[in-house]
XYZ file of C-alpha atoms in Angstrom:
681
model
C 56.523 -26.526 -3.535
C 52.815 -25.865 -4.032
C 51.014 -22.666 -3.159
C 48.587 -22.950 -0.255
C 44.964 -22.981 -1.403
C 43.813 -21.296 1.802
C 46.090 -18.319 1.105
C 44.573 -17.865 -2.337
C 41.041 -18.063 -0.971
C 41.914 -15.493 1.688
C 43.295 -13.115 -0.954
C 40.001 -13.225 -2.821
C 37.552 -13.336 0.071
C 39.120 -10.763 2.423
C 38.013 -7.747 0.317
C 34.592 -9.369 -0.182
C 34.169 -9.746 3.574
C 35.047 -6.091 4.115
C 32.639 -5.029 1.351
C 29.758 -6.999 2.890
C 30.368 -5.687 6.384
C 30.648 -2.048 5.272
C 27.749 -2.366 2.856
C 25.266 -4.161 5.085
C 26.191 -2.785 8.505
C 28.071 0.432 7.693
C 25.486 2.804 9.172
C 25.371 0.755 12.374
C 29.086 0.304 12.952
C 30.043 3.816 11.832
C 32.654 5.349 9.566
C 35.819 4.302 11.369
C 34.785 0.659 11.602
C 33.670 0.650 7.950
C 36.926 1.954 6.551
C 38.931 -0.132 9.020
C 37.390 -3.448 7.992
C 37.681 -2.746 4.259
C 41.254 -1.453 4.510
C 42.219 -4.442 6.658
C 40.750 -6.828 4.086
C 42.556 -5.230 1.148
C 45.790 -4.894 3.151
C 45.662 -8.599 3.994
C 45.130 -9.405 0.299
C 48.049 -7.163 -0.653
C 50.457 -8.751 1.857
C 49.467 -12.272 0.824
C 49.721 -11.360 -2.872
C 53.274 -10.144 -2.309
C 53.962 -13.427 -0.506
C 52.600 -15.410 -3.458
C 54.746 -13.403 -5.878
C 57.808 -14.011 -3.721
C 57.166 -17.760 -3.593
C 56.699 -17.990 -7.356
C 59.741 -15.910 -8.304
C 62.229 -16.687 -5.564
C 60.733 -19.478 -3.466
C 60.588 -22.164 -6.135
C 56.797 -22.576 -5.960
C 55.097 -24.292 -8.879
C 52.340 -22.785 -10.948
C 48.997 -23.351 -9.217
C 46.139 -24.501 -11.470
C 43.293 -26.165 -9.585
C 39.520 -26.084 -9.466
C 38.140 -25.101 -6.067
C 34.449 -25.679 -6.645
C 32.338 -27.328 -9.367
C 29.343 -25.261 -10.341
C 27.689 -27.610 -12.821
C 28.390 -30.446 -15.268
C 26.315 -30.985 -18.420
C 27.615 -33.887 -20.458
C 31.251 -33.189 -21.241
C 30.906 -29.493 -20.396
C 31.544 -28.343 -16.843
C 31.886 -25.037 -15.037
C 34.239 -24.482 -12.129
C 35.551 -21.876 -9.758
C 39.305 -22.272 -9.934
C 42.599 -20.396 -9.764
C 45.512 -20.195 -12.181
C 48.384 -18.547 -10.313
C 51.504 -18.026 -12.382
C 53.862 -15.064 -12.541
C 51.549 -13.074 -14.795
C 48.673 -13.512 -12.349
C 50.853 -12.837 -9.305
C 52.124 -9.583 -10.790
C 48.547 -8.468 -11.499
C 47.445 -9.452 -7.980
C 50.157 -7.314 -6.401
C 49.434 -4.325 -8.649
C 45.665 -4.505 -8.091
C 45.815 -4.933 -4.324
C 48.594 -2.371 -3.748
C 46.916 0.368 -5.795
C 43.570 -0.530 -4.227
C 45.102 -0.264 -0.743
C 46.484 3.193 -1.547
C 43.071 4.250 -2.849
C 41.351 2.958 0.289
C 43.661 4.964 2.562
C 43.372 8.049 0.350
C 39.577 7.806 0.439
C 39.537 8.459 4.199
C 40.615 12.022 3.494
C 38.935 12.617 0.155
C 35.462 11.398 1.119
C 35.538 12.623 4.721
C 32.592 14.974 4.246
C 30.469 12.694 2.071
C 27.234 11.208 3.375
C 27.847 8.001 1.408
C 31.181 7.289 3.122
C 30.410 3.712 4.204
C 28.746 2.868 0.893
C 31.794 4.070 -1.039
C 34.173 1.868 0.951
C 31.878 -1.099 0.363
C 31.906 -0.466 -3.401
C 35.678 -0.132 -3.775
C 36.315 -3.260 -1.702
C 33.764 -5.144 -3.820
C 35.524 -3.861 -6.933
C 38.829 -5.252 -5.645
C 37.221 -8.661 -5.073
C 35.774 -8.638 -8.612
C 39.105 -7.759 -10.183
C 40.901 -10.484 -8.232
C 38.340 -13.039 -9.435
C 39.038 -11.898 -12.989
C 42.830 -12.109 -12.925
C 43.029 -15.292 -10.819
C 40.531 -17.335 -12.866
C 41.608 -20.496 -14.660
C 38.618 -20.704 -16.991
C 36.571 -18.513 -19.300
C 33.348 -18.684 -17.299
C 34.936 -17.345 -14.122
C 36.774 -14.776 -16.231
C 33.404 -13.631 -17.584
C 31.994 -13.430 -14.056
C 34.826 -11.154 -12.935
C 34.567 -9.229 -16.206
C 30.884 -8.449 -15.637
C 31.305 -7.866 -11.907
C 33.859 -5.089 -12.406
C 31.516 -3.595 -14.984
C 28.623 -3.619 -12.531
C 30.607 -2.109 -9.655
C 32.113 0.531 -11.959
C 28.543 1.484 -12.877
C 27.782 1.975 -9.183
C 30.986 3.935 -8.580
C 30.747 6.258 -11.577
C 27.174 7.111 -10.582
C 28.021 7.282 -6.884
C 26.777 10.871 -6.651
C 23.424 9.831 -8.013
C 21.835 13.251 -7.437
C 23.937 14.669 -10.270
C 22.339 14.168 -13.707
C 25.809 14.170 -15.293
C 26.901 11.282 -13.068
C 23.816 9.235 -13.958
C 24.388 9.923 -17.651
C 28.050 8.898 -17.310
C 27.386 5.606 -15.551
C 24.657 4.672 -18.024
C 27.019 5.513 -20.876
C 29.785 3.364 -19.388
C 27.395 0.486 -18.768
C 25.882 0.517 -22.274
C 29.174 0.921 -24.146
C 30.720 -1.915 -22.165
C 27.737 -4.125 -22.945
C 28.527 -3.655 -26.641
C 32.040 -4.944 -26.069
C 30.829 -7.689 -23.745
C 28.502 -9.034 -26.438
C 31.538 -9.611 -28.657
C 33.419 -11.093 -25.705
C 30.602 -13.553 -25.043
C 30.574 -14.575 -28.718
C 34.320 -15.172 -28.492
C 33.889 -17.421 -25.448
C 31.154 -19.321 -27.296
C 33.548 -19.755 -30.214
C 36.210 -21.130 -27.874
C 33.731 -23.662 -26.509
C 32.612 -24.636 -30.024
C 35.937 -24.911 -31.830
C 38.666 -25.441 -29.213
C 37.945 -28.813 -27.689
C 34.592 -28.151 -26.020
C 36.217 -26.897 -22.824
C 36.285 -23.559 -21.015
C 39.451 -24.270 -19.007
C 42.485 -22.278 -20.121
C 44.886 -25.218 -20.012
C 42.688 -27.456 -22.165
C 41.941 -24.690 -24.671
C 45.585 -23.651 -25.028
C 46.687 -27.273 -25.418
C 44.085 -27.739 -28.145
C 45.220 -24.530 -29.875
C 48.889 -25.559 -29.911
C 48.373 -29.219 -30.904
C 50.250 -29.568 -34.246
C 48.031 -32.440 -35.362
C 44.910 -30.229 -35.212
C 46.471 -27.310 -37.146
C 44.050 -24.777 -35.667
C 45.812 -21.955 -37.508
C 44.428 -23.274 -40.807
C 40.966 -24.331 -39.737
C 38.217 -22.204 -41.260
C 34.454 -21.915 -41.372
C 32.073 -20.196 -43.800
C 29.965 -17.663 -41.945
C 28.786 -16.476 -45.366
C 28.587 -19.048 -48.150
C 31.691 -18.901 -50.310
C 33.671 -16.744 -47.866
C 35.754 -18.872 -45.466
C 37.002 -17.268 -42.243
C 39.790 -18.562 -40.078
C 38.323 -19.914 -36.849
C 41.079 -18.352 -34.743
C 40.469 -14.963 -36.386
C 36.764 -15.016 -35.551
C 37.356 -16.020 -31.935
C 40.216 -13.581 -31.315
C 38.502 -10.573 -32.891
C 35.384 -11.263 -30.822
C 37.477 -11.551 -27.651
C 39.300 -8.350 -28.527
C 36.025 -6.483 -29.030
C 35.414 -7.229 -25.363
C 38.852 -5.803 -24.584
C 38.030 -2.711 -26.664
C 35.101 -2.007 -24.355
C 36.877 -2.635 -21.049
C 40.177 -1.036 -22.089
C 38.448 1.865 -23.875
C 39.879 1.454 -27.367
C 38.557 3.445 -30.325
C 35.631 3.473 -31.114
C 34.446 2.112 -27.729
C 36.492 4.678 -25.806
C 33.789 7.282 -25.231
C 32.737 6.093 -21.762
C 36.051 6.577 -19.970
C 36.409 10.406 -20.002
C 32.804 10.832 -18.843
C 33.437 8.444 -15.959
C 35.397 11.282 -14.333
C 31.994 12.293 -12.936
C 32.624 9.787 -10.162
C 34.756 10.599 -7.086
C 38.488 10.922 -7.793
C 39.559 7.776 -5.854
C 37.663 5.581 -8.289
C 39.373 7.324 -11.189
C 42.623 5.927 -9.853
C 41.147 2.534 -8.998
C 39.199 1.912 -12.217
C 41.303 3.794 -14.736
C 44.854 3.140 -13.574
C 45.450 -0.400 -12.402
C 42.282 -2.410 -12.601
C 39.238 -2.272 -14.856
C 40.752 -0.624 -17.927
C 43.753 -2.944 -17.840
C 41.521 -6.027 -17.722
C 41.348 -6.098 -21.517
C 45.136 -5.892 -21.835
C 45.574 -8.699 -19.304
C 42.962 -10.835 -21.083
C 44.641 -10.540 -24.506
C 48.037 -11.315 -22.965
C 46.559 -14.337 -21.194
C 44.989 -15.482 -24.487
C 48.234 -15.028 -26.436
C 48.321 -18.703 -27.515
C 45.041 -18.080 -29.354
C 45.969 -14.691 -30.807
C 49.229 -16.074 -32.185
C 47.169 -18.308 -34.481
C 45.815 -15.324 -36.441
C 47.844 -12.642 -38.219
C 44.597 -10.895 -39.147
C 43.492 -10.574 -35.545
C 46.896 -9.261 -34.453
C 46.881 -6.690 -37.251
C 43.420 -5.588 -36.127
C 44.707 -5.242 -32.553
C 47.739 -3.292 -33.757
C 45.807 -0.744 -35.836
C 43.154 -0.147 -33.171
C 45.819 0.359 -30.493
C 47.879 2.746 -32.626
C 44.822 4.837 -33.477
C 43.853 5.041 -29.817
C 47.389 5.943 -28.710
C 47.676 8.990 -30.980
C 44.221 10.396 -31.509
C 42.955 10.217 -27.923
C 46.205 11.751 -26.710
C 45.603 14.734 -28.987
C 42.283 15.383 -27.248
C 44.105 15.650 -23.921
C 46.024 18.708 -25.160
C 42.867 20.850 -25.318
C 41.201 19.675 -22.088
C 40.967 22.110 -19.178
C 39.515 19.751 -16.552
C 42.500 18.343 -14.646
C 40.928 14.888 -14.293
C 39.982 14.701 -17.969
C 43.554 15.435 -19.036
C 44.677 12.431 -17.002
C 41.748 10.408 -18.357
C 42.726 11.000 -21.987
C 46.285 10.198 -21.001
C 44.996 6.840 -19.780
C 43.295 6.225 -23.122
C 46.518 6.977 -24.969
C 48.651 4.734 -22.739
C 46.171 1.894 -23.093
C 46.686 2.322 -26.825
C 50.433 1.810 -26.320
C 49.777 -1.418 -24.423
C 47.459 -2.630 -27.174
C 50.045 -1.817 -29.840
C 52.545 -4.018 -27.988
C 50.047 -6.878 -28.011
C 49.507 -6.357 -31.731
C 53.196 -6.911 -32.541
C 53.386 -9.968 -30.257
C 55.460 -8.074 -27.671
C 53.145 -9.258 -24.895
C 55.772 -8.919 -22.187
C 56.365 -5.261 -23.147
C 52.615 -4.577 -23.088
C 52.159 -6.157 -19.656
C 55.325 -4.425 -18.424
C 53.809 -1.063 -19.396
C 50.553 -2.113 -17.728
C 52.470 -2.619 -14.493
C 54.551 0.583 -14.578
C 51.586 2.647 -15.800
C 49.460 1.476 -12.865
C 51.732 3.188 -10.346
C 52.322 6.528 -12.008
C 48.784 6.871 -13.351
C 47.267 6.112 -9.944
C 49.684 8.729 -8.592
C 48.506 11.306 -11.146
C 44.822 10.674 -10.471
C 45.258 10.843 -6.714
C 47.463 13.921 -7.109
C 44.733 15.547 -9.189
C 42.315 14.692 -6.403
C 44.608 16.359 -3.867
C 44.578 19.507 -6.000
C 40.791 19.350 -6.257
C 40.506 19.138 -2.460
C 42.769 22.171 -2.043
C 40.831 24.093 -4.705
C 37.496 23.527 -2.955
C 36.560 20.920 -5.604
C 37.438 23.172 -8.518
C 38.678 21.063 -11.462
C 39.264 23.680 -14.181
C 42.999 24.327 -14.582
C 42.253 27.806 -15.938
C 41.327 28.746 -12.364
C 44.491 27.336 -10.798
C 48.159 28.313 -11.050
C 50.867 28.938 -8.471
C 49.860 26.004 -6.271
C 53.377 24.670 -5.708
C 53.963 26.992 -2.739
C 50.734 25.798 -1.116
C 51.089 22.077 -1.884
C 54.782 21.074 -2.026
C 54.236 17.322 -1.543
C 51.499 17.121 -4.171
C 53.599 19.263 -6.513
C 56.703 17.050 -6.233
C 54.801 13.778 -6.559
C 52.833 15.072 -9.553
C 56.116 15.996 -11.235
C 57.398 12.478 -10.597
C 54.232 10.948 -12.066
C 54.371 13.235 -15.102
C 58.040 12.468 -15.777
C 57.247 8.752 -15.590
C 54.295 9.221 -17.930
C 56.338 11.232 -20.426
C 59.016 8.536 -20.426
C 61.862 10.553 -18.937
C 65.036 8.392 -18.819
C 65.338 6.459 -15.576
C 61.668 6.751 -14.599
C 59.296 3.783 -14.737
C 57.487 4.749 -17.923
C 60.738 5.158 -19.843
C 61.626 1.474 -19.740
C 58.232 0.068 -20.660
C 57.288 2.670 -23.274
C 60.701 2.507 -24.940
C 60.411 -1.268 -25.111
C 57.069 -0.954 -26.903
C 58.425 1.579 -29.419
C 61.457 -0.617 -30.110
C 59.199 -3.632 -30.614
C 56.962 -1.798 -33.073
C 59.973 -0.448 -34.958
C 61.365 -3.963 -35.385
C 58.050 -5.540 -36.403
C 57.229 -6.421 -40.004
C 53.548 -7.085 -39.389
C 51.009 -5.360 -41.620
C 50.176 -1.989 -40.065
C 53.449 -1.743 -38.122
C 54.568 1.329 -40.113
C 51.380 3.204 -39.250
C 51.677 2.102 -35.637
C 55.306 3.242 -35.430
C 54.349 6.724 -36.611
C 51.490 6.858 -34.079
C 53.579 5.806 -31.081
C 56.391 8.203 -31.957
C 53.991 11.107 -32.460
C 52.287 10.055 -29.240
C 55.549 10.585 -27.350
C 55.513 14.287 -28.289
C 51.816 14.617 -27.464
C 52.259 12.897 -24.076
C 55.005 15.306 -23.062
C 52.928 18.249 -24.300
C 49.787 17.576 -22.242
C 51.713 16.268 -19.203
C 53.774 19.418 -18.719
C 50.858 21.646 -19.742
C 48.964 20.188 -16.782
C 51.879 20.842 -14.408
C 52.460 24.409 -15.537
C 48.786 25.408 -15.567
C 48.234 23.878 -12.131
C 51.363 24.526 -10.078
C 53.314 27.272 -11.860
C 52.738 30.784 -13.152
C 50.489 33.328 -11.522
C 47.470 32.524 -9.364
C 44.238 32.525 -11.329
C 41.929 32.071 -8.343
C 40.501 34.371 -5.689
C 40.068 33.524 -2.016
C 36.461 34.491 -1.310
C 35.159 33.076 2.013
C 31.587 31.840 1.937
C 29.246 31.029 4.809
C 28.344 27.496 3.879
C 29.972 24.513 2.229
C 27.526 22.067 0.754
C 29.900 19.160 0.173
C 30.704 16.981 -2.817
C 27.183 16.464 -4.054
C 26.584 20.149 -4.870
C 28.629 21.168 -7.925
C 27.426 24.764 -7.663
C 28.661 25.429 -4.138
C 31.054 28.177 -5.244
C 31.707 30.396 -8.234
C 34.496 29.228 -10.588
C 37.861 30.462 -9.396
C 36.505 31.640 -6.022
C 37.674 29.600 -3.027
C 36.243 29.459 0.460
C 39.769 29.465 1.903
C 43.368 29.590 0.722
C 44.692 26.297 -0.722
C 46.752 24.111 1.577
C 48.451 20.752 1.488
C 46.187 17.740 1.851
C 46.135 15.664 5.088
C 48.481 12.727 5.596
C 45.868 10.142 4.528
C 46.081 11.777 1.092
C 49.795 12.591 0.870
C 51.133 9.273 2.213
C 49.574 7.272 -0.684
C 51.048 9.860 -3.077
C 54.533 9.305 -1.692
C 54.142 5.517 -1.647
C 53.039 5.569 -5.298
C 55.794 8.006 -6.288
C 58.498 5.580 -5.153
C 57.650 2.757 -7.607
C 56.979 5.398 -10.281
C 60.709 6.087 -10.088
C 62.288 2.700 -9.388
C 59.937 -0.099 -10.490
C 60.983 0.001 -14.143
C 64.647 0.165 -13.220
C 64.321 -2.867 -10.935
C 62.249 -5.069 -13.242
C 63.384 -4.240 -16.791
C 65.511 -7.351 -17.146
C 63.297 -10.145 -15.846
C 60.025 -8.627 -17.105
C 61.191 -8.361 -20.708
C 64.137 -10.639 -21.254
C 64.480 -12.928 -18.245
C 61.619 -15.238 -19.208
C 59.718 -13.861 -16.214
C 56.340 -14.963 -17.528
C 57.500 -18.457 -18.478
C 54.714 -20.230 -20.361
C 52.093 -17.721 -19.230
C 52.633 -15.630 -22.370
C 53.247 -17.136 -25.784
C 55.747 -14.929 -27.637
C 56.529 -15.842 -31.212
C 58.555 -12.822 -32.255
C 61.431 -11.413 -30.215
C 61.087 -7.887 -31.552
C 62.882 -6.051 -28.767
C 66.493 -5.314 -29.664
C 66.900 -3.838 -26.185
C 67.487 -7.363 -24.961
C 70.934 -7.227 -26.530
C 71.924 -4.556 -24.004
C 71.980 -7.010 -21.119
C 69.992 -7.691 -17.989
C 69.854 -6.558 -14.397
C 71.377 -3.347 -13.051
C 73.918 -2.917 -15.844
C 71.281 -3.675 -18.468
C 69.024 -0.968 -17.060
C 71.869 1.564 -17.105
C 72.750 0.528 -20.633
C 69.143 0.993 -21.678
C 69.069 4.505 -20.197
C 72.214 5.443 -22.101
C 70.812 3.771 -25.194
C 67.620 5.805 -24.789
C 69.452 9.129 -25.108
C 70.416 8.224 -28.655
C 66.934 7.103 -29.702
C 64.215 9.202 -31.407
C 61.690 8.832 -28.510
C 63.957 10.753 -26.136
C 64.440 13.691 -28.477
C 60.767 13.732 -29.415
C 59.770 13.787 -25.731
C 62.333 16.534 -25.093
C 60.801 18.561 -27.920
C 57.377 18.173 -26.316
C 58.796 19.327 -22.974
C 60.464 22.377 -24.558
C 57.313 23.394 -26.447
C 55.121 22.972 -23.361
C 57.589 24.941 -21.205
C 57.910 27.750 -23.733
C 54.153 28.131 -24.159
C 52.536 27.424 -20.787
C 55.320 28.519 -18.452
C 56.842 31.536 -20.174
C 54.344 32.623 -22.844
C 50.826 31.503 -21.830
C 49.199 34.043 -24.170
C 50.587 32.087 -27.123
C 48.211 29.261 -26.257
C 45.214 31.551 -26.791
C 46.663 32.848 -30.051
C 47.345 29.300 -31.236
C 43.781 28.305 -30.364
C 42.429 31.149 -32.500
C 44.825 30.433 -35.364
C 44.041 26.722 -35.316
C 40.354 27.069 -34.542
C 39.179 24.295 -36.942
C 41.652 21.808 -35.457
C 40.811 22.952 -31.941
C 37.108 22.466 -32.678
C 37.767 18.908 -33.868
C 39.695 18.062 -30.700
C 37.398 19.946 -28.315
C 34.438 18.035 -29.781
C 36.399 14.756 -29.467
C 36.066 14.026 -33.189
C 32.273 14.177 -32.695
C 32.123 10.542 -31.593
C 29.733 11.452 -28.792
C 27.559 13.500 -31.131
C 27.465 10.656 -33.633
C 26.541 8.058 -31.025
C 23.914 10.345 -29.520
C 22.373 11.051 -32.930
C 22.533 7.526 -34.334
C 22.271 5.175 -31.390
C 20.639 7.216 -28.609
C 18.184 9.489 -30.406
C 18.065 7.122 -33.388
C 17.195 4.257 -31.071
C 14.462 6.325 -29.454
C 13.002 7.229 -32.857
C 13.205 3.615 -33.993
C 11.459 2.495 -30.819
C 8.734 5.081 -31.257
C 8.290 3.983 -34.861
C 7.891 0.372 -33.741
C 5.444 1.503 -31.066
C 3.319 3.451 -33.516
C 3.523 0.903 -36.312
C 3.381 -2.311 -34.343
C 2.029 -1.647 -30.887
C -0.384 1.228 -31.484
C -1.514 0.298 -35.013
C -1.187 -3.459 -35.361
C -1.488 -4.862 -31.848
C -3.748 -2.231 -30.327
C -5.683 -2.044 -33.618
C -6.346 -5.764 -33.619
C -7.310 -5.894 -29.962
C -9.356 -2.704 -29.958
C -10.865 -3.552 -33.359
C -12.014 -6.987 -32.227
C -13.487 -5.430 -29.093
C -15.321 -2.851 -31.233
C -16.650 -5.589 -33.555
C -17.978 -7.576 -30.616
C -19.575 -4.422 -29.249
C -21.322 -3.669 -32.559
C -22.583 -7.244 -32.996
C -23.778 -7.226 -29.412
C -25.655 -3.977 -29.997
C -27.402 -5.521 -33.037
C -28.347 -8.665 -31.191
C -29.513 -6.607 -28.275
C -32.099 -4.926 -30.527
C -33.491 -8.293 -31.591
C -34.021 -9.305 -27.960
C -36.615 -6.601 -27.223
C -38.958 -8.667 -24.993
C -42.130 -7.915 -27.036
C -44.214 -10.945 -28.114
C -45.236 -9.540 -31.464
C -41.523 -9.015 -32.386
C -40.813 -12.693 -31.719
C -43.976 -13.771 -33.655
C -42.944 -11.652 -36.604
C -39.442 -13.143 -36.518
C -40.884 -16.683 -36.455
C -43.172 -15.997 -39.421
C -40.320 -14.394 -41.339
C -38.084 -17.341 -40.566
C -40.739 -19.802 -41.680
C -41.176 -17.951 -44.984
C -37.412 -17.966 -45.572
C -37.217 -21.688 -44.720
C -40.062 -22.648 -47.038
C -38.763 -20.419 -49.817
C -35.336 -21.859 -49.550
C -36.616 -25.422 -49.556
C -38.729 -24.744 -52.663
C -35.736 -23.242 -54.483
C -33.556 -26.240 -53.693
C -36.203 -28.766 -54.787
C -36.774 -27.009 -58.101
C -33.092 -27.036 -58.812
C -32.858 -30.747 -58.076
C -35.869 -31.518 -60.322
C -34.318 -29.538 -63.153
């Protein structure tokens, strides 16, 4: 049975239609019509995506790989718009559209007072369309289109409140950093076209890569004379540099925390299930290429391990509730990348899927808290909110338990699979990565429960201080820190319903999918896995396998390390909060390192931002002002001086001209005489 092409086109175009209607006619049709048309479009995409997943997994449908439209053909090279729909794609489609749908509904409540209401709905629907184009593509050119489109729309969303200088700085930072990664990505695509059969279609490229007669794993080229480089290594590292930008891996991670300047719904949309996971999806999709290069996989492994540990540490010292969740995202993306680096692609994509639900839940839960706190984001001015916000409190606990990898919750299955895979790997760098992911388990529990205790437990650290006016989202100074216009209260149903709907898969999705996602050959030929590193597969599949894995988890180091993190966080931030201040003073040098985020931002500002400005000014002074302007202005001055001299000779007096003629005649005769005498001699 073949998938219906019209269904696939509807999945992609429905969000685009909603985005165009809300964007072009939003002010005319009003708020209700704008959010209705965009929500309807994304809901339709979500329902049809679930239908496609059902047909592929249970309905016996074949993998769909067809070109829909030919853009151009130049010789043997052609560009198409086409879809590759296999189980990997279908899973991503469901995750993207479901989380996007929850964000759309949530936005009705969160952005209710914002003047840019219609514009925001247009942007998030357009973002959904862009992400669907990325994950459904069957060729590198369409992949690059979706890749750049999500980057563009994220720029618009992060800087949505364009009257805030911090928002403009954040969206420019995100845009520029991602362009660095995208340059490497574009070089990687060019390398694919050059060395892998002259095609940009996935199927042709993968067939070329796996053809034994071509032996692409051994093919090399000398970029520098006398230093051969494996072709696959060059291509895969360049592709991964693109993933480092999109998925915020060290050192291209600096844009993601600052992107919290945008409205909270886009934090969930961009940083949970869509844009930041695009890099993970891309590497998994390109697994047949990455498996040709041990060097590239080692590079992926080390970068992911570094990101998982060191960005998680920063989250421990953050006081902004959204930034804690943002650094958590960075750390979890590191875990996914580590899985890719040890060839455990299924474990990495499994964590991508489970993480999407509980991280979207945490971001939206943080947004619910921010609404109740009159848009206060500093956790030092919170506390005791559980009695005011019981639904948000419970769902945030569920999301945090899933994030920390508590047995039975979604994150437990996927994160444990990654740690097992790294522990069983013998790849260069696996020892370092194993230490990082184990230490990261403790750190994750520490900042997760710190957030819960500082926000929902302990004494109230805010004062209800009614004010006369409320200036809305765009005015960050509309109240003093810790002073609220009214007592906190639970968010409206358009906010809490998405929280509940995201909390459910945060509990059960890992339990339901552990078998087929990791060991049931769920992905088929979509992911090339060379090494079966996961010993968890020996525990069985299905319901009994999941139970066995939970019991197995209690005897493994990750469980006890996470428990230690929970105990430390509970002891400090629930029962002895003053210890945190004492620890900060005692560990001031370490705290300074983490609070300054290892000075990456300072370094980039000094070297690339201010350094670039100084370099540009130097070029302006040396080249433009001195050389170019000097040549142009100098030639103009020379012409002016010559003209002034000639102007004096053209006086208009007859005796001046007579004198000049006599002088010229004397010079002519004298010159002729001198020449003749020389010839005679």
